[in-house]
Short mmCIF file of C-alpha atoms and ligand atoms in Angstrom, two decimals:
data_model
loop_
_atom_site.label_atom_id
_atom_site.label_comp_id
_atom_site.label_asym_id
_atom_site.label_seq_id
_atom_site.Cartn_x
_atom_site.Cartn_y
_atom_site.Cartn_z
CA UNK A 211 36.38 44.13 123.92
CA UNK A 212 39.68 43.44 125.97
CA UNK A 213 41.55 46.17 127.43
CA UNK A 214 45.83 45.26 126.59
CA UNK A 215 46.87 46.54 129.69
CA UNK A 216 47.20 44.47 133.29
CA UNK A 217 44.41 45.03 135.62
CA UNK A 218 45.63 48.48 137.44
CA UNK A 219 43.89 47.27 140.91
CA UNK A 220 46.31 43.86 140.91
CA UNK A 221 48.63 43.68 137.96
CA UNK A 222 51.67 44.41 139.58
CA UNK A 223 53.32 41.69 137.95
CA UNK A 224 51.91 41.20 135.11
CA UNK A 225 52.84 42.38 131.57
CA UNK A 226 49.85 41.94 129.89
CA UNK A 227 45.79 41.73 130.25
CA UNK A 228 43.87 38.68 130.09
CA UNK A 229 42.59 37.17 126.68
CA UNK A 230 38.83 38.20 125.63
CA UNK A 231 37.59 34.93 127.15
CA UNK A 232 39.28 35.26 130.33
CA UNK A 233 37.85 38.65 131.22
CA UNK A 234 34.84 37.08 130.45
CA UNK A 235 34.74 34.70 132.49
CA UNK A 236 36.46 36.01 135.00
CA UNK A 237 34.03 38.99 135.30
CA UNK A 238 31.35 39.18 137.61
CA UNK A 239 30.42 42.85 137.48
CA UNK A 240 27.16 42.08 135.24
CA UNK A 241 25.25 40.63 138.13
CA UNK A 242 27.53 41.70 141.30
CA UNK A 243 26.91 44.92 140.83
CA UNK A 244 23.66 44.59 142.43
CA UNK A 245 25.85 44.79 146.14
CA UNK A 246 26.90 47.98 145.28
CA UNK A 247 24.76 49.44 147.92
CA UNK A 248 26.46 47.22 150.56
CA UNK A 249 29.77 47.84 149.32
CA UNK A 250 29.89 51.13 149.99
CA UNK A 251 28.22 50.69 153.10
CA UNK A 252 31.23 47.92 154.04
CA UNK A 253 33.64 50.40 152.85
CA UNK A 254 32.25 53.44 154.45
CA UNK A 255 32.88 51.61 157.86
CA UNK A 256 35.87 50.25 157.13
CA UNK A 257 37.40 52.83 156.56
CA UNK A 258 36.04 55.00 159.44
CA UNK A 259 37.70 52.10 161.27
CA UNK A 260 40.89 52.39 159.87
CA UNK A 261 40.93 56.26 160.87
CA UNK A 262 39.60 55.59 164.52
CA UNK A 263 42.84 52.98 164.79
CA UNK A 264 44.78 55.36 163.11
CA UNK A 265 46.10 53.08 160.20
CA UNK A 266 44.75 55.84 158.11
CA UNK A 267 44.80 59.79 158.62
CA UNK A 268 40.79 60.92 159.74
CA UNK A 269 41.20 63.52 156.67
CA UNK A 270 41.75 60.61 154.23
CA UNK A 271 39.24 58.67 155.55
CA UNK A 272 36.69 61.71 155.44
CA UNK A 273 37.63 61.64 152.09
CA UNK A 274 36.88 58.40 151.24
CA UNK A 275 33.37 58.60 152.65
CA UNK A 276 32.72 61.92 150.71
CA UNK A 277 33.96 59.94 147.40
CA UNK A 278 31.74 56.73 148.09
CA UNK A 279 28.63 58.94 148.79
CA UNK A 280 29.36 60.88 145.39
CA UNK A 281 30.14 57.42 143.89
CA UNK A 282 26.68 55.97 145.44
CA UNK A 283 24.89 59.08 143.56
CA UNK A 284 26.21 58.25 140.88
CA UNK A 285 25.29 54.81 140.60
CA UNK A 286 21.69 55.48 141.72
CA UNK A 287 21.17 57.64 139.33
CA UNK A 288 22.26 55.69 136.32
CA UNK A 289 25.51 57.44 135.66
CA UNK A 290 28.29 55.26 136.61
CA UNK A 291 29.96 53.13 133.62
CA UNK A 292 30.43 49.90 135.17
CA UNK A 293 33.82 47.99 133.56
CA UNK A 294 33.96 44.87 132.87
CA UNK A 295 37.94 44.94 132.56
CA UNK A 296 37.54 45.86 136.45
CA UNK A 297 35.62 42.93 137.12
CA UNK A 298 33.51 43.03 139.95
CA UNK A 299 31.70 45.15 142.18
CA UNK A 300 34.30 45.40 144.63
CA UNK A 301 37.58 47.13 142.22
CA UNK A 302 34.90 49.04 140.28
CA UNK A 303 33.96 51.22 143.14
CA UNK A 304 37.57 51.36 144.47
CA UNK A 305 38.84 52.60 140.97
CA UNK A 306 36.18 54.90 140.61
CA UNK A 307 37.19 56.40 144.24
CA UNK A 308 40.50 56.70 143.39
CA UNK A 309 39.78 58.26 140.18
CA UNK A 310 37.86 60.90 142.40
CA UNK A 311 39.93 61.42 145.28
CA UNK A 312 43.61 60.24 144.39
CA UNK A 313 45.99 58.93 147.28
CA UNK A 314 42.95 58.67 149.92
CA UNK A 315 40.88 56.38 147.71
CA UNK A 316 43.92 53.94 147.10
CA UNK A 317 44.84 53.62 150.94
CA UNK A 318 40.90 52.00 151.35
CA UNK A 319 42.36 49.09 150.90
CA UNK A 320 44.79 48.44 153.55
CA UNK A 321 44.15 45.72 156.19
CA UNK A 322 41.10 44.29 153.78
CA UNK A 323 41.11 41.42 151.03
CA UNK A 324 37.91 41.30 148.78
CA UNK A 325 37.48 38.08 150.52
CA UNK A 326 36.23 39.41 153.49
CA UNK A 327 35.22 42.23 151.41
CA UNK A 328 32.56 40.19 149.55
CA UNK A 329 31.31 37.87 152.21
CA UNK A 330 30.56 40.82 154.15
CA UNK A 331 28.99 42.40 150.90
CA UNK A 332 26.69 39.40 150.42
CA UNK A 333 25.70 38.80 154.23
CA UNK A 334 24.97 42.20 154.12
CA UNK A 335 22.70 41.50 150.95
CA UNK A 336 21.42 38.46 151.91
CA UNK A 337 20.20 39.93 155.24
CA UNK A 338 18.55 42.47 153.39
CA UNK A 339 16.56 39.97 151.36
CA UNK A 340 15.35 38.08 154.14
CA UNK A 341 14.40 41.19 155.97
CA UNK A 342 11.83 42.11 152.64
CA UNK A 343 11.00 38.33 152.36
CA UNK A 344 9.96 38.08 155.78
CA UNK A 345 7.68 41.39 155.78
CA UNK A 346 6.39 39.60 152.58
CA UNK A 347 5.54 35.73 154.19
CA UNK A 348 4.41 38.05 157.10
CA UNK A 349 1.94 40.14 154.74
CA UNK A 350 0.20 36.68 153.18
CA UNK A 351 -0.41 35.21 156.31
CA UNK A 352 -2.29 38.24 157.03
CA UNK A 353 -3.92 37.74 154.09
CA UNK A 354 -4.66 34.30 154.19
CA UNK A 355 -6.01 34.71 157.99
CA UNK A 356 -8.05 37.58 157.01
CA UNK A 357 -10.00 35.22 154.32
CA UNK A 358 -9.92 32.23 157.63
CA UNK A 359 -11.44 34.80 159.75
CA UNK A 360 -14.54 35.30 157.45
CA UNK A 361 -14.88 31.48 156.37
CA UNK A 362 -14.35 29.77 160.13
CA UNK A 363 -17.62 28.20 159.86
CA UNK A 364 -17.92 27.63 155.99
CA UNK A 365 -17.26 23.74 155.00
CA UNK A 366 -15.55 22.50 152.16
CA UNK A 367 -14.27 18.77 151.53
CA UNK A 368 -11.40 17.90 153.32
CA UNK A 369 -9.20 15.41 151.10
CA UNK A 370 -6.75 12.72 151.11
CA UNK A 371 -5.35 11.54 148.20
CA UNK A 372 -7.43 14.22 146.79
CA UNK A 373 -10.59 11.76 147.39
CA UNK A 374 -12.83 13.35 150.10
CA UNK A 375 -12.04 12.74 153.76
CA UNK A 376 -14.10 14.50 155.84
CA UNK A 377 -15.76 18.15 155.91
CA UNK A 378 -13.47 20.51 157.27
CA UNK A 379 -13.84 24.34 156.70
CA UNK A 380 -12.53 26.82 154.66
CA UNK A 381 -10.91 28.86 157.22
CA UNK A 382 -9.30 25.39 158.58
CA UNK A 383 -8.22 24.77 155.21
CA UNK A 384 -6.61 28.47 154.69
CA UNK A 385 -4.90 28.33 158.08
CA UNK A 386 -2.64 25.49 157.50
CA UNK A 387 -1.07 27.20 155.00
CA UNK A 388 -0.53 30.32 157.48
CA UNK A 389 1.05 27.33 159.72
CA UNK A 390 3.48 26.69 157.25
CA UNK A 391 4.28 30.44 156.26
CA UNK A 392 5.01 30.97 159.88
CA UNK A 393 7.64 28.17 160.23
CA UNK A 394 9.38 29.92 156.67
CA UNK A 395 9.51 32.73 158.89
CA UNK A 396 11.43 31.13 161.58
CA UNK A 397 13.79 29.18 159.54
CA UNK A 398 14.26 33.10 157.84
CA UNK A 399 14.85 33.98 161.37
CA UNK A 400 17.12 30.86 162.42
CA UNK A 401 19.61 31.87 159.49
CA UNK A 402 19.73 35.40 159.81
CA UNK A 403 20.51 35.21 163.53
CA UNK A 404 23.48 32.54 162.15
CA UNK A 405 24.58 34.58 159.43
CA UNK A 406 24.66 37.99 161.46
CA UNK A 407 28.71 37.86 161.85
CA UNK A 408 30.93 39.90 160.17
CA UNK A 409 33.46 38.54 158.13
CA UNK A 410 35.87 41.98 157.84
CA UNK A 411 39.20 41.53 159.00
CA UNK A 412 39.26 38.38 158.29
CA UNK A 413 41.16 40.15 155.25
CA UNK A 414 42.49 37.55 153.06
CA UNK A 415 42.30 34.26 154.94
CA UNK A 416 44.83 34.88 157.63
CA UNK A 417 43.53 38.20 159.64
CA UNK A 418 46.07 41.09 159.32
CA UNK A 419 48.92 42.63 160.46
CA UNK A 420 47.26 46.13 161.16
CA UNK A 421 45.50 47.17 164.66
CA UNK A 422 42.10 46.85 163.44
CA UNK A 423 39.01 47.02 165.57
CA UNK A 424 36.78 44.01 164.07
CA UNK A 425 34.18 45.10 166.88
CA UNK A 426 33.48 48.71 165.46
CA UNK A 427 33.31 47.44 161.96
CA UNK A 428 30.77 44.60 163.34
CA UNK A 429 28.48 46.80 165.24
CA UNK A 430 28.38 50.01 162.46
CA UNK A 431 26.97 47.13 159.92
CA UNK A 432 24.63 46.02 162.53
CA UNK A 433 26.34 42.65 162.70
CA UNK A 434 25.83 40.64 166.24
CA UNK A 435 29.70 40.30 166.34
CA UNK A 436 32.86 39.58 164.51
CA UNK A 437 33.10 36.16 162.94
CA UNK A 438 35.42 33.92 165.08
CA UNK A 439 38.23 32.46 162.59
CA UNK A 440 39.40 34.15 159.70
CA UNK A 441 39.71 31.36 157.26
CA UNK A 442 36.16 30.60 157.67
CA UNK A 443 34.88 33.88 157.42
CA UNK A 444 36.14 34.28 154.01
CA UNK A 445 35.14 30.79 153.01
CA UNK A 446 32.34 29.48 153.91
CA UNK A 447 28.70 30.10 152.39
CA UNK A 448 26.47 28.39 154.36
CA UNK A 449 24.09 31.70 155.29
CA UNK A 450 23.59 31.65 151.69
CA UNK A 451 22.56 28.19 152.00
CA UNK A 452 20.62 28.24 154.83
CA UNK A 453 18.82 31.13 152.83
CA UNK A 454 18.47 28.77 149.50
CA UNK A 455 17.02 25.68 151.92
CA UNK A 456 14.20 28.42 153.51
CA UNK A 457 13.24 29.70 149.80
CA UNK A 458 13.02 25.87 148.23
CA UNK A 459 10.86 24.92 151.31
CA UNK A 460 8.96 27.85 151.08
CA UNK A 461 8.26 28.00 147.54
CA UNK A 462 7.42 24.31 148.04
CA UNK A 463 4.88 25.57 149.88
CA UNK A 464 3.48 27.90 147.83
CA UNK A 465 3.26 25.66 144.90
CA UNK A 466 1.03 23.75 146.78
CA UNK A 467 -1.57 26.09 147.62
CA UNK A 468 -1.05 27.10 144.01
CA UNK A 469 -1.70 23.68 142.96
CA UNK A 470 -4.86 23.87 144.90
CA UNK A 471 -5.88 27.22 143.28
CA UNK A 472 -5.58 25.54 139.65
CA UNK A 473 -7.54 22.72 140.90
CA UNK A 474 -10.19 24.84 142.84
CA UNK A 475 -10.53 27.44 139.60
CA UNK A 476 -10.96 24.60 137.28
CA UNK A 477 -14.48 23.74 136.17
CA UNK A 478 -15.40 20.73 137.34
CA UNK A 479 -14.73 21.81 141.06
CA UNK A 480 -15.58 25.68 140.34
CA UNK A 481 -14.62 26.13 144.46
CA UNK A 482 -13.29 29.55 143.60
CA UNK A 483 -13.16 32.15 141.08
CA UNK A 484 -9.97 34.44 140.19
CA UNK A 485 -10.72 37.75 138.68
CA UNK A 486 -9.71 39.01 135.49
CA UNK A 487 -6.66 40.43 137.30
CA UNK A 488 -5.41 37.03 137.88
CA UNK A 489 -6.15 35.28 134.98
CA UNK A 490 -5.41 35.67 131.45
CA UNK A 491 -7.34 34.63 128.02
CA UNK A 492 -6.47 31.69 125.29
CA UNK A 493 -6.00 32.93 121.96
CA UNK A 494 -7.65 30.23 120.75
CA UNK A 495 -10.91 29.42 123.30
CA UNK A 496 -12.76 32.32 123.89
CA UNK A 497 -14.48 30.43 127.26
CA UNK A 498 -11.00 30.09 128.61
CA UNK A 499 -9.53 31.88 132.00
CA UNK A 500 -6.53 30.52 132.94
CA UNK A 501 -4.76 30.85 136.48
CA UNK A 502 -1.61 31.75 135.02
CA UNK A 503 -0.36 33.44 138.16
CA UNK A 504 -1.23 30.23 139.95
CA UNK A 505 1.06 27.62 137.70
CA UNK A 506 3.70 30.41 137.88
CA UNK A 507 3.72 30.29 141.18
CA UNK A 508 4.17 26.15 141.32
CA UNK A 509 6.62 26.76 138.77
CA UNK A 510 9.13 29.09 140.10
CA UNK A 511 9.65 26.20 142.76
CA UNK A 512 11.81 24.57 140.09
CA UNK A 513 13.90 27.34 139.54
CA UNK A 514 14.44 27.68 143.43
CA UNK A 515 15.36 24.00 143.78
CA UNK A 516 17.72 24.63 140.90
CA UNK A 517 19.39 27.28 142.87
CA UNK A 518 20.29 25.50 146.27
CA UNK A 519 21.45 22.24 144.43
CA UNK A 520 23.60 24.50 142.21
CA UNK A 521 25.58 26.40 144.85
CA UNK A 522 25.51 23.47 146.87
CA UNK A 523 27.34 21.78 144.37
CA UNK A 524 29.87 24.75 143.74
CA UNK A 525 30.61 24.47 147.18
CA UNK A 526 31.13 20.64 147.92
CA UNK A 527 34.63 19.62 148.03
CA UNK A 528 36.01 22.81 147.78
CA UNK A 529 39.62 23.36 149.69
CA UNK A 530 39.70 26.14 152.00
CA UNK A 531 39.79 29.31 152.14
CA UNK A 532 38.54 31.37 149.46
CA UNK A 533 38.85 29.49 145.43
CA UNK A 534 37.21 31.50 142.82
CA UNK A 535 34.36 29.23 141.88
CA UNK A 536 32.61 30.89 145.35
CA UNK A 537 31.90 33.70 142.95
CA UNK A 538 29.14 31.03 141.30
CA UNK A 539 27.31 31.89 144.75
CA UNK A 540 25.35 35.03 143.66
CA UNK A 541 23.45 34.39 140.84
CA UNK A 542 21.88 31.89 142.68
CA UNK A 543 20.91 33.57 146.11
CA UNK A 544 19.43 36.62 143.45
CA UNK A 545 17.77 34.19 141.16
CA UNK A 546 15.89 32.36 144.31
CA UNK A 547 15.31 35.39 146.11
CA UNK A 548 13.27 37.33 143.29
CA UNK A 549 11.58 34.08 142.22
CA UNK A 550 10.04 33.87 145.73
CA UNK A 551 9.41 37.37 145.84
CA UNK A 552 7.66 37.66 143.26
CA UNK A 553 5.74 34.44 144.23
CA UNK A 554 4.89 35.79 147.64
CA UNK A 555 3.18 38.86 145.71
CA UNK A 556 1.35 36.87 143.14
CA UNK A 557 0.20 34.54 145.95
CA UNK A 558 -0.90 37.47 148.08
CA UNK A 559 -2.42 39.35 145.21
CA UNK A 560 -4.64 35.87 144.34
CA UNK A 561 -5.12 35.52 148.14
CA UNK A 562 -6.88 38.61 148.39
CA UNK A 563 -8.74 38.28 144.40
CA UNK A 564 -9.78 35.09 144.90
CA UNK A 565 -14.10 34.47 145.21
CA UNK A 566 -14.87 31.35 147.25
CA UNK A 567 -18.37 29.86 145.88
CA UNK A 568 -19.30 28.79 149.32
CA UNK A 569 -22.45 27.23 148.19
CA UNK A 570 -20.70 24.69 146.16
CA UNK A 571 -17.92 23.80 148.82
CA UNK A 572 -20.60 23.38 151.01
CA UNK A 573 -22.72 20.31 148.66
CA UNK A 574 -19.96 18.83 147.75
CA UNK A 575 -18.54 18.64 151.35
CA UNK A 576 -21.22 16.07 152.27
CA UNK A 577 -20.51 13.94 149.27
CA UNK A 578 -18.19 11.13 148.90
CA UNK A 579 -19.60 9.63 152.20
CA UNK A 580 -17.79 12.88 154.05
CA UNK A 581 -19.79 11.90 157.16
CA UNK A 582 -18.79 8.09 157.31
CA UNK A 583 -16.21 8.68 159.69
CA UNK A 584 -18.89 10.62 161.82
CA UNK A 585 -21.23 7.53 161.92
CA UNK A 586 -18.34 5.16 163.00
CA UNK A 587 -17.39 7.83 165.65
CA UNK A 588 -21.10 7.73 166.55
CA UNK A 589 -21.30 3.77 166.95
CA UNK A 590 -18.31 4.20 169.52
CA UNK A 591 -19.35 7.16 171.65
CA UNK A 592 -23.28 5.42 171.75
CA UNK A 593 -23.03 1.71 171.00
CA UNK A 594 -19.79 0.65 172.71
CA UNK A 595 -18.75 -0.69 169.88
CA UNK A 596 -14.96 -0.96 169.53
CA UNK A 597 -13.54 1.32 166.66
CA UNK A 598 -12.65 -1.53 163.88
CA UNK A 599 -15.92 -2.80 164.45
CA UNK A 600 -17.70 -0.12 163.92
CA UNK A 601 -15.44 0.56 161.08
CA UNK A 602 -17.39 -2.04 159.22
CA UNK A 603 -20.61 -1.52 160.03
CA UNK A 604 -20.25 2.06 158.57
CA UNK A 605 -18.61 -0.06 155.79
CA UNK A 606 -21.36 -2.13 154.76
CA UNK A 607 -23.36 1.13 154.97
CA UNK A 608 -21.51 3.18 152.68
CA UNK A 609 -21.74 0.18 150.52
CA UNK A 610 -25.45 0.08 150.46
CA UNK A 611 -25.60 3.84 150.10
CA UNK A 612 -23.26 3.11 147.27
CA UNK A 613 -25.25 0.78 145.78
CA UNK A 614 -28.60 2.77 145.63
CA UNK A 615 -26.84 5.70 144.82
CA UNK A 616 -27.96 8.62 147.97
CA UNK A 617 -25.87 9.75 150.29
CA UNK A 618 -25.67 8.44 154.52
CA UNK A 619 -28.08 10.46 155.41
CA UNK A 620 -30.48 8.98 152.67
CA UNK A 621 -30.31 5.40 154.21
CA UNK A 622 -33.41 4.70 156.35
CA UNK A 623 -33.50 4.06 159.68
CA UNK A 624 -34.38 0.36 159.01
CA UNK A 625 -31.58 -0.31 156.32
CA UNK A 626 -29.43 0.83 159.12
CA UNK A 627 -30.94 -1.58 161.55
CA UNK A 628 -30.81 -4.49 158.81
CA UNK A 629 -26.74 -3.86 159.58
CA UNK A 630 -26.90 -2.97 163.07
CA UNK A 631 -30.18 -3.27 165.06
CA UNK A 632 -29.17 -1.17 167.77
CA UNK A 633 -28.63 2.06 165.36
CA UNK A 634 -31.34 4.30 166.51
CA UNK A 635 -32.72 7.62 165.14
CA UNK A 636 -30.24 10.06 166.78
CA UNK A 637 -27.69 8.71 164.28
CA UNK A 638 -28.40 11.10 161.49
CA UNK A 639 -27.75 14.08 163.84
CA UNK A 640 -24.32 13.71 163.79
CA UNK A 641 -24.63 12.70 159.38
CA UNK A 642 -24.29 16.39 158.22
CA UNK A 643 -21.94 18.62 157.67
CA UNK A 644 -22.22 21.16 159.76
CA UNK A 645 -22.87 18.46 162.57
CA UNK A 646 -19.44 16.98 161.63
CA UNK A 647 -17.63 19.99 161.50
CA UNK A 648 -18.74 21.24 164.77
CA UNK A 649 -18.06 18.32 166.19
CA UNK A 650 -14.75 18.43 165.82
CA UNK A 651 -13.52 20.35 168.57
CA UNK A 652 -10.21 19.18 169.74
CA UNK A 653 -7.77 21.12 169.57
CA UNK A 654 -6.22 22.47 166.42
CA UNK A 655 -9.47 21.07 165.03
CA UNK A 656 -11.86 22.42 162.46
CA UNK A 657 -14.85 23.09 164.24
CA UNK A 658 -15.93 26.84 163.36
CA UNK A 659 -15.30 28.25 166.98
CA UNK A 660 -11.87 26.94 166.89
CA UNK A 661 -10.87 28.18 163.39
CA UNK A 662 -12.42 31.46 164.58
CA UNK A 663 -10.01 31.88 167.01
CA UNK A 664 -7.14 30.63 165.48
CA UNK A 665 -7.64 33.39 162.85
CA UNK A 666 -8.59 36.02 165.15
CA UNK A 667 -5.14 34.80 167.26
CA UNK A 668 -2.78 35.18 164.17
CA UNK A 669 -4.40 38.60 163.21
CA UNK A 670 -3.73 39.83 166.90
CA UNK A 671 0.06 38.25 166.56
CA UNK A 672 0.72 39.46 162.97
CA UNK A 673 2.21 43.01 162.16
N1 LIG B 790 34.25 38.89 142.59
C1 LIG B 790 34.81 38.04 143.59
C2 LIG B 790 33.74 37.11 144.15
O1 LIG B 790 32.61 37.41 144.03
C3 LIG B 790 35.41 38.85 144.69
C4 LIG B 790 36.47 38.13 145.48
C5 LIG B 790 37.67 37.98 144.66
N2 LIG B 790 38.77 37.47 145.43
C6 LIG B 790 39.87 36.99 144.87
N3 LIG B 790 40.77 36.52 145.68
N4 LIG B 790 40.04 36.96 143.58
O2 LIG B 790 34.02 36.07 144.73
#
């Protein structure tokens, strides 16, 4: 439904409203509207601003805050009709004001474009998201160190190329992931201390004629300071960006543990066990529980992904200052931010579920010839031998062990000896697990003590 009549915020000249299609597309009230809250928060100051430099009278301007607060209760409470013929968040508030207040609510707009209007809007936003994302990232690694904590000293196979490595421990394993978290905390941190400018002022591209004070409206929205050129204030996206390139490496990170939750859940490694509140039923195989949350997780990766290469592709090559295709710049930054959202939560909630069979970690971290690097390390430290050497002794070891089908530890004394007659009994001391573990103390290693207090450290640092 198209409304005849030029658009009353901007149709000056025109004679006539835009066809069906263009309103349409030109529209982006249907997912803008979500800024509402930081529009009127923008506007609120602004025009305080404009009454403190007296470009505006102070009873106008008490005015307009009165009208955006009514205007905000109306929205939060479901009663505001939001037009698409108005087109965006921005023009819907301002008409509504107007309609309220009259003369006041039309002089809101002086010395302010919806340029600078909007990329103050969606720093405003997008600093809000990473505020909740970051209490979120923050609330898993708690929840991933709090599971560390209690299995420090339990082992499980360490892989490469998913083939076992060598025995590292659950807590080890657990904590690498609260590594990672913690760096897509900083890079959160790195772009909201870049993004914390604010673009008002700016106006249109140029700045404006008026005697504003871009330092008042800065500090009231709890910006660090005005942004320092006008043109790229109202041009550039790059916080949004920077916020996109967090979220894909973060969620890249999350599908992986998710990947290793399918793998761990599934029955042939049966390492841990989801609950029914994190798994789901086939209609078809009654034996079947499914970590749906888990592949959900690794999937909403690709929808992230999709997000940063779209907007960074709306914004290559564009001219400056301000064209309309920097619009395309919000569906994104909301897509990625409630995909990750909702992947923190899931990952947290299976965090917490999850039931570690500790028993089975722990046999099948000595198989695979887990230990082999142990026994080469052990040829070193007591033979002399030089590393490659020893390297092949173990070699020709494993390969006997191989061949009869036992483990290291099985080999007898004088098989070893048939390989390398100065192997003496001490050797299988340092051939299980637990012995391997603990041995490896250096540091950021995953001997239990260490993991211990790594855990213990990042609950201490945590909130
Ligand atoms: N809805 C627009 C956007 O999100 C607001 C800015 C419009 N500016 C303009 N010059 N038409 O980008």
């Amino acid at each position: 439904m198209t409304d005849t009549s030029p658009n009353p915020s901007w149709g000056g000249r025109f004679a006539a409203g835009p066809a069906a299609v263009m309103q349409r597309i030109n529209a982006s009230i249907g997912f803008d509207q979500r800024l509402w809250r930081q529009d009127i928060r923008g506007s609120t100051a602004h025009a305080a601003m404009l009454a403190h430099c007296g470009i505006i009278g102070a009873k106008d301007a008490a005015d307009i805050a009165g009208g955006l607060a009514a205007i905000a209760a109306e929205i939060e409470s479901g009663r505001f009709a939001f037009s698409e013929a108005l087109e965006d968040i921005h023009m819907n508030i301002e008409a509504r004001l107007a309609e309220r207040i009259g003369e006041a609510g039309r002089r809101l707009h002086t010395a302010r474009s919806r340029n600078d209007q909007v990329a103050t809007d969606f720093r405003l936003w997008v600093r809000d998201a990473i505020d909740g994302l970051d209490a979120q990232l923050a609330d898993l690694m708690r929840a991933l160190a709090e599971r560390a904590a209690a299995h420090a000293a339990d082992p499980m196979p360490g892989f490469t190329h998913l083939q076992t490595a060598q025995p590292v421990t659950f807590g080890h394993h657990l904590l690498a992931y609260v590594e990672m978290l913690s760096r897509d905390r900083g890079r959160l941190a790195d772009g909201r201390a870049r993004l914390n400018e604010c673009p008002l002022g700016a106006a249109a591209l140029a700045g404006t004629s008026f005697p504003i004070d871009r330092a008042m409206t800065a500090t009231e929205l709890g910006f660090d300071r005005p942004m320092g050129n006008s043109i790229d204030a109202v041009s550039d996206r790059d916080f949004a960006l920077e916020f996109l390139s967090a979220a894909a490496i973060s969620a890249m990170h999350l599908s992986r543990f998710a990947e290793e939750v399918v793998i761990w859940c599934s029955a042939p490694f049966r390492f841990i066990r989801l609950s029914d509140a994190f798994t789901t039923g086939s209609s078809i195989m009654p034996q079947k529980r499914n970590p749906d949350a888990a592949e959900l997780v690794r999937a909403k990766t690709g929808r992230v992904n999709g997000a940063l290469i779209g907007l960074l592709t709306v914004m290559k090559g564009l001219p400056l200052a301000y064209a309309k295709d920097m619009q395309e710049d919000k569906e994104p930054v909301f897509e990625a931010a409630e995909a990750w959202a909702l992947a923190l939560a899931a990952t947290a909630g299976m965090v917490r579920d999850m039931a570690p069979d500790t028993e089975r970690m722990r046999a099948f971290a000595g198989s695979g010839f887990a230990t082999a690097t142990d026994l080469a390390d052990w040829l070193v430290r007591t033979l002399r031998l030089p590393f490659r050497d020893a390297h092949h002794v173990t070699g020709r070891l494993v390969a006997r062990a191989e061949a009869r089908g036992v483990d290291l530890a099985a080999l007898t004394l004088a098989e070893m000896q048939e390989e390398e007659p100065r192997i003496s009994g001490d050797v299988f001391s340092v051939l299980s697990v637990e012995a391997s573990v603990a041995s490896r103390r250096s540091e950021g290693g995953t001997a239990p003590a260490r993991v211990a207090a790594a855990a213990a450290g990042w609950l201490d640092r945590l909130p």
